[in-house]
């Protein structure tokens, strides 16, 4: 149990007049507990939950298949187990709420996550309990990271950054995108990642595609290579993207890259508490427009237990940044008009005075080179 997170939750519940909170999604389960139930993200019907009361008591719901995993991680807290083939999980959850004294109470839960039939079953099994949406509240709390979360994201950013840089420095002309993927995953796990998400290996003409995995295409001189990966520990993600050229850059690539580097430093200089997310985006678009490059809808986003979280540094919202936010910033142009795309994604912490670059292993002022 993560005591600092529980304290944030109880303070929020007391301010909102909630008697309890049920965290059901894999992301918010991990937020409170500090670990992931392995099969929960894969099979949504295998419900797991953390129930937190306004006075700070905690209890867990777990499917029988995952009972030992959960009980080994919860420091003696109660774990209520439901049988995957014999029980209705919402009925077991309702009984747990009653046992915690939450019958007839006002309880927040994740209505954006629950299936409609599960929500109906929970309400039917808890006729006196008032369930209200807590999704936005949890999303807001997760925007401001605790010191432990920041250190974890710092570690994840370094793992992803180092893995990409060292892999691209090792491969040679004639290697396949699959060879890059193999080197990347080997380094990722060696450096301590538990998992990864959204590996992008896009070279040559494939570098214009936003989210493509590795293929058997072989590297050729003059190729541009875009490589991105999200390293994962305890459900947290940090995504880094690096761009390299093979032996020598194609025409226009250096000019475009220099513009993206200028975008990076412009954004870093503007990130600080109180800064307008929309003004940062507009400044980025202004720098990008100096080469008449096509705009994108955002330059950055929050990151943590989802690949993308609020706040967005984009055209459709405007929020003031706050110390403790961790952002992915990604100056990019997928289709430069010259047959290649380029991207530079970093992980950044908003500090009390400005921005701290967490993905600082690679020098991105110049294009990486594959020999």
PDB file of N, CA, C and O in Angstrom, residues 13 18 20-23 28 107-112 131-141:
ATOM      1  N   UNK A  13     -11.265  12.751  -0.648  1.00  0.00           N
ATOM      2  CA  UNK A  13     -12.598  12.240  -0.304  1.00  0.00           C
ATOM      3  C   UNK A  13     -13.272  13.124   0.730  1.00  0.00           C
ATOM      4  O   UNK A  13     -14.464  13.440   0.623  1.00  0.00           O
ATOM      5  N   UNK A  18     -17.046  12.312   0.126  1.00  0.00           N
ATOM      6  CA  UNK A  18     -17.125  10.890  -0.187  1.00  0.00           C
ATOM      7  C   UNK A  18     -16.781  10.065   1.043  1.00  0.00           C
ATOM      8  O   UNK A  18     -15.890  10.423   1.821  1.00  0.00           O
ATOM      9  N   UNK A  20     -16.103   6.695   0.638  1.00  0.00           N
ATOM     10  CA  UNK A  20     -15.198   5.652   0.167  1.00  0.00           C
ATOM     11  C   UNK A  20     -14.893   5.827  -1.300  1.00  0.00           C
ATOM     12  O   UNK A  20     -15.531   6.625  -1.999  1.00  0.00           O
ATOM     13  N   UNK A  21     -13.900   5.085  -1.761  1.00  0.00           N
ATOM     14  CA  UNK A  21     -13.467   5.151  -3.154  1.00  0.00           C
ATOM     15  C   UNK A  21     -13.082   3.750  -3.603  1.00  0.00           C
ATOM     16  O   UNK A  21     -12.359   3.038  -2.904  1.00  0.00           O
ATOM     17  N   UNK A  22     -13.596   3.353  -4.776  1.00  0.00           N
ATOM     18  CA  UNK A  22     -13.291   2.042  -5.342  1.00  0.00           C
ATOM     19  C   UNK A  22     -12.480   2.250  -6.617  1.00  0.00           C
ATOM     20  O   UNK A  22     -12.979   2.811  -7.598  1.00  0.00           O
ATOM     21  N   UNK A  23     -11.212   1.825  -6.603  1.00  0.00           N
ATOM     22  CA  UNK A  23     -10.335   1.937  -7.772  1.00  0.00           C
ATOM     23  C   UNK A  23     -10.308   0.593  -8.483  1.00  0.00           C
ATOM     24  O   UNK A  23      -9.821  -0.395  -7.928  1.00  0.00           O
ATOM     25  N   UNK A  28      -5.467   2.691 -11.923  1.00  0.00           N
ATOM     26  CA  UNK A  28      -5.700   3.224 -10.581  1.00  0.00           C
ATOM     27  C   UNK A  28      -5.502   2.179  -9.495  1.00  0.00           C
ATOM     28  O   UNK A  28      -5.189   2.532  -8.350  1.00  0.00           O
ATOM     29  N   UNK A 107     -20.060   6.702  -2.465  1.00  0.00           N
ATOM     30  CA  UNK A 107     -18.814   6.034  -2.848  1.00  0.00           C
ATOM     31  C   UNK A 107     -18.436   6.432  -4.269  1.00  0.00           C
ATOM     32  O   UNK A 107     -19.246   6.320  -5.195  1.00  0.00           O
ATOM     33  N   UNK A 108     -17.220   6.877  -4.441  1.00  0.00           N
ATOM     34  CA  UNK A 108     -16.720   7.194  -5.771  1.00  0.00           C
ATOM     35  C   UNK A 108     -16.149   5.964  -6.439  1.00  0.00           C
ATOM     36  O   UNK A 108     -15.551   5.105  -5.783  1.00  0.00           O
ATOM     37  N   UNK A 109     -16.333   5.875  -7.749  1.00  0.00           N
ATOM     38  CA  UNK A 109     -15.736   4.771  -8.495  1.00  0.00           C
ATOM     39  C   UNK A 109     -15.503   5.193  -9.942  1.00  0.00           C
ATOM     40  O   UNK A 109     -15.808   6.330 -10.325  1.00  0.00           O
ATOM     41  N   UNK A 110     -14.970   4.288 -10.745  1.00  0.00           N
ATOM     42  CA  UNK A 110     -14.553   4.614 -12.112  1.00  0.00           C
ATOM     43  C   UNK A 110     -15.640   4.203 -13.112  1.00  0.00           C
ATOM     44  O   UNK A 110     -15.620   3.116 -13.663  1.00  0.00           O
ATOM     45  N   UNK A 111     -16.558   5.107 -13.360  1.00  0.00           N
ATOM     46  CA  UNK A 111     -17.666   4.806 -14.251  1.00  0.00           C
ATOM     47  C   UNK A 111     -17.220   4.768 -15.711  1.00  0.00           C
ATOM     48  O   UNK A 111     -17.912   4.177 -16.544  1.00  0.00           O
ATOM     49  N   UNK A 112     -16.090   5.386 -16.042  1.00  0.00           N
ATOM     50  CA  UNK A 112     -15.557   5.278 -17.403  1.00  0.00           C
ATOM     51  C   UNK A 112     -14.897   3.935 -17.661  1.00  0.00           C
ATOM     52  O   UNK A 112     -14.609   3.602 -18.813  1.00  0.00           O
ATOM     53  N   UNK A 131     -23.372   5.555  -5.814  1.00  0.00           N
ATOM     54  CA  UNK A 131     -22.096   5.543  -6.535  1.00  0.00           C
ATOM     55  C   UNK A 131     -22.005   6.780  -7.426  1.00  0.00           C
ATOM     56  O   UNK A 131     -22.951   7.102  -8.161  1.00  0.00           O
ATOM     57  N   UNK A 132     -20.880   7.461  -7.351  1.00  0.00           N
ATOM     58  CA  UNK A 132     -20.662   8.661  -8.166  1.00  0.00           C
ATOM     59  C   UNK A 132     -19.349   8.521  -8.926  1.00  0.00           C
ATOM     60  O   UNK A 132     -18.444   7.785  -8.513  1.00  0.00           O
ATOM     61  N   UNK A 133     -19.259   9.207 -10.046  1.00  0.00           N
ATOM     62  CA  UNK A 133     -18.056   9.133 -10.878  1.00  0.00           C
ATOM     63  C   UNK A 133     -16.872   9.804 -10.187  1.00  0.00           C
ATOM     64  O   UNK A 133     -16.969  10.951  -9.736  1.00  0.00           O
ATOM     65  N   UNK A 134     -15.763   9.080 -10.103  1.00  0.00           N
ATOM     66  CA  UNK A 134     -14.536   9.632  -9.522  1.00  0.00           C
ATOM     67  C   UNK A 134     -13.396   9.645 -10.532  1.00  0.00           C
ATOM     68  O   UNK A 134     -12.248   9.900 -10.161  1.00  0.00           O
ATOM     69  N   UNK A 135     -13.703   9.381 -11.801  1.00  0.00           N
ATOM     70  CA  UNK A 135     -12.656   9.283 -12.821  1.00  0.00           C
ATOM     71  C   UNK A 135     -11.852  10.576 -12.927  1.00  0.00           C
ATOM     72  O   UNK A 135     -10.617  10.552 -12.926  1.00  0.00           O
ATOM     73  N   UNK A 136     -12.548  11.702 -13.035  1.00  0.00           N
ATOM     74  CA  UNK A 136     -11.847  12.981 -13.199  1.00  0.00           C
ATOM     75  C   UNK A 136     -11.015  13.313 -11.963  1.00  0.00           C
ATOM     76  O   UNK A 136      -9.916  13.874 -12.079  1.00  0.00           O
ATOM     77  N   UNK A 137     -11.531  12.962 -10.783  1.00  0.00           N
ATOM     78  CA  UNK A 137     -10.788  13.212  -9.546  1.00  0.00           C
ATOM     79  C   UNK A 137      -9.483  12.424  -9.528  1.00  0.00           C
ATOM     80  O   UNK A 137      -8.413  12.957  -9.192  1.00  0.00           O
ATOM     81  N   UNK A 138      -9.555  11.148  -9.889  1.00  0.00           N
ATOM     82  CA  UNK A 138      -8.345  10.320  -9.916  1.00  0.00           C
ATOM     83  C   UNK A 138      -7.368  10.805 -10.980  1.00  0.00           C
ATOM     84  O   UNK A 138      -6.153  10.847 -10.753  1.00  0.00           O
ATOM     85  N   UNK A 139      -7.903  11.181 -12.141  1.00  0.00           N
ATOM     86  CA  UNK A 139      -7.029  11.702 -13.202  1.00  0.00           C
ATOM     87  C   UNK A 139      -6.288  12.941 -12.730  1.00  0.00           C
ATOM     88  O   UNK A 139      -5.089  13.113 -13.002  1.00  0.00           O
ATOM     89  N   UNK A 140      -7.003  13.809 -12.026  1.00  0.00           N
ATOM     90  CA  UNK A 140      -6.388  15.044 -11.546  1.00  0.00           C
ATOM     91  C   UNK A 140      -5.310  14.752 -10.498  1.00  0.00           C
ATOM     92  O   UNK A 140      -4.223  15.317 -10.537  1.00  0.00           O
ATOM     93  N   UNK A 141      -5.593  13.857  -9.570  1.00  0.00           N
ATOM     94  CA  UNK A 141      -4.601  13.513  -8.553  1.00  0.00           C
ATOM     95  C   UNK A 141      -3.334  12.954  -9.177  1.00  0.00           C
ATOM     96  O   UNK A 141      -2.220  13.246  -8.728  1.00  0.00           O
TER      97      UNK A 141
END
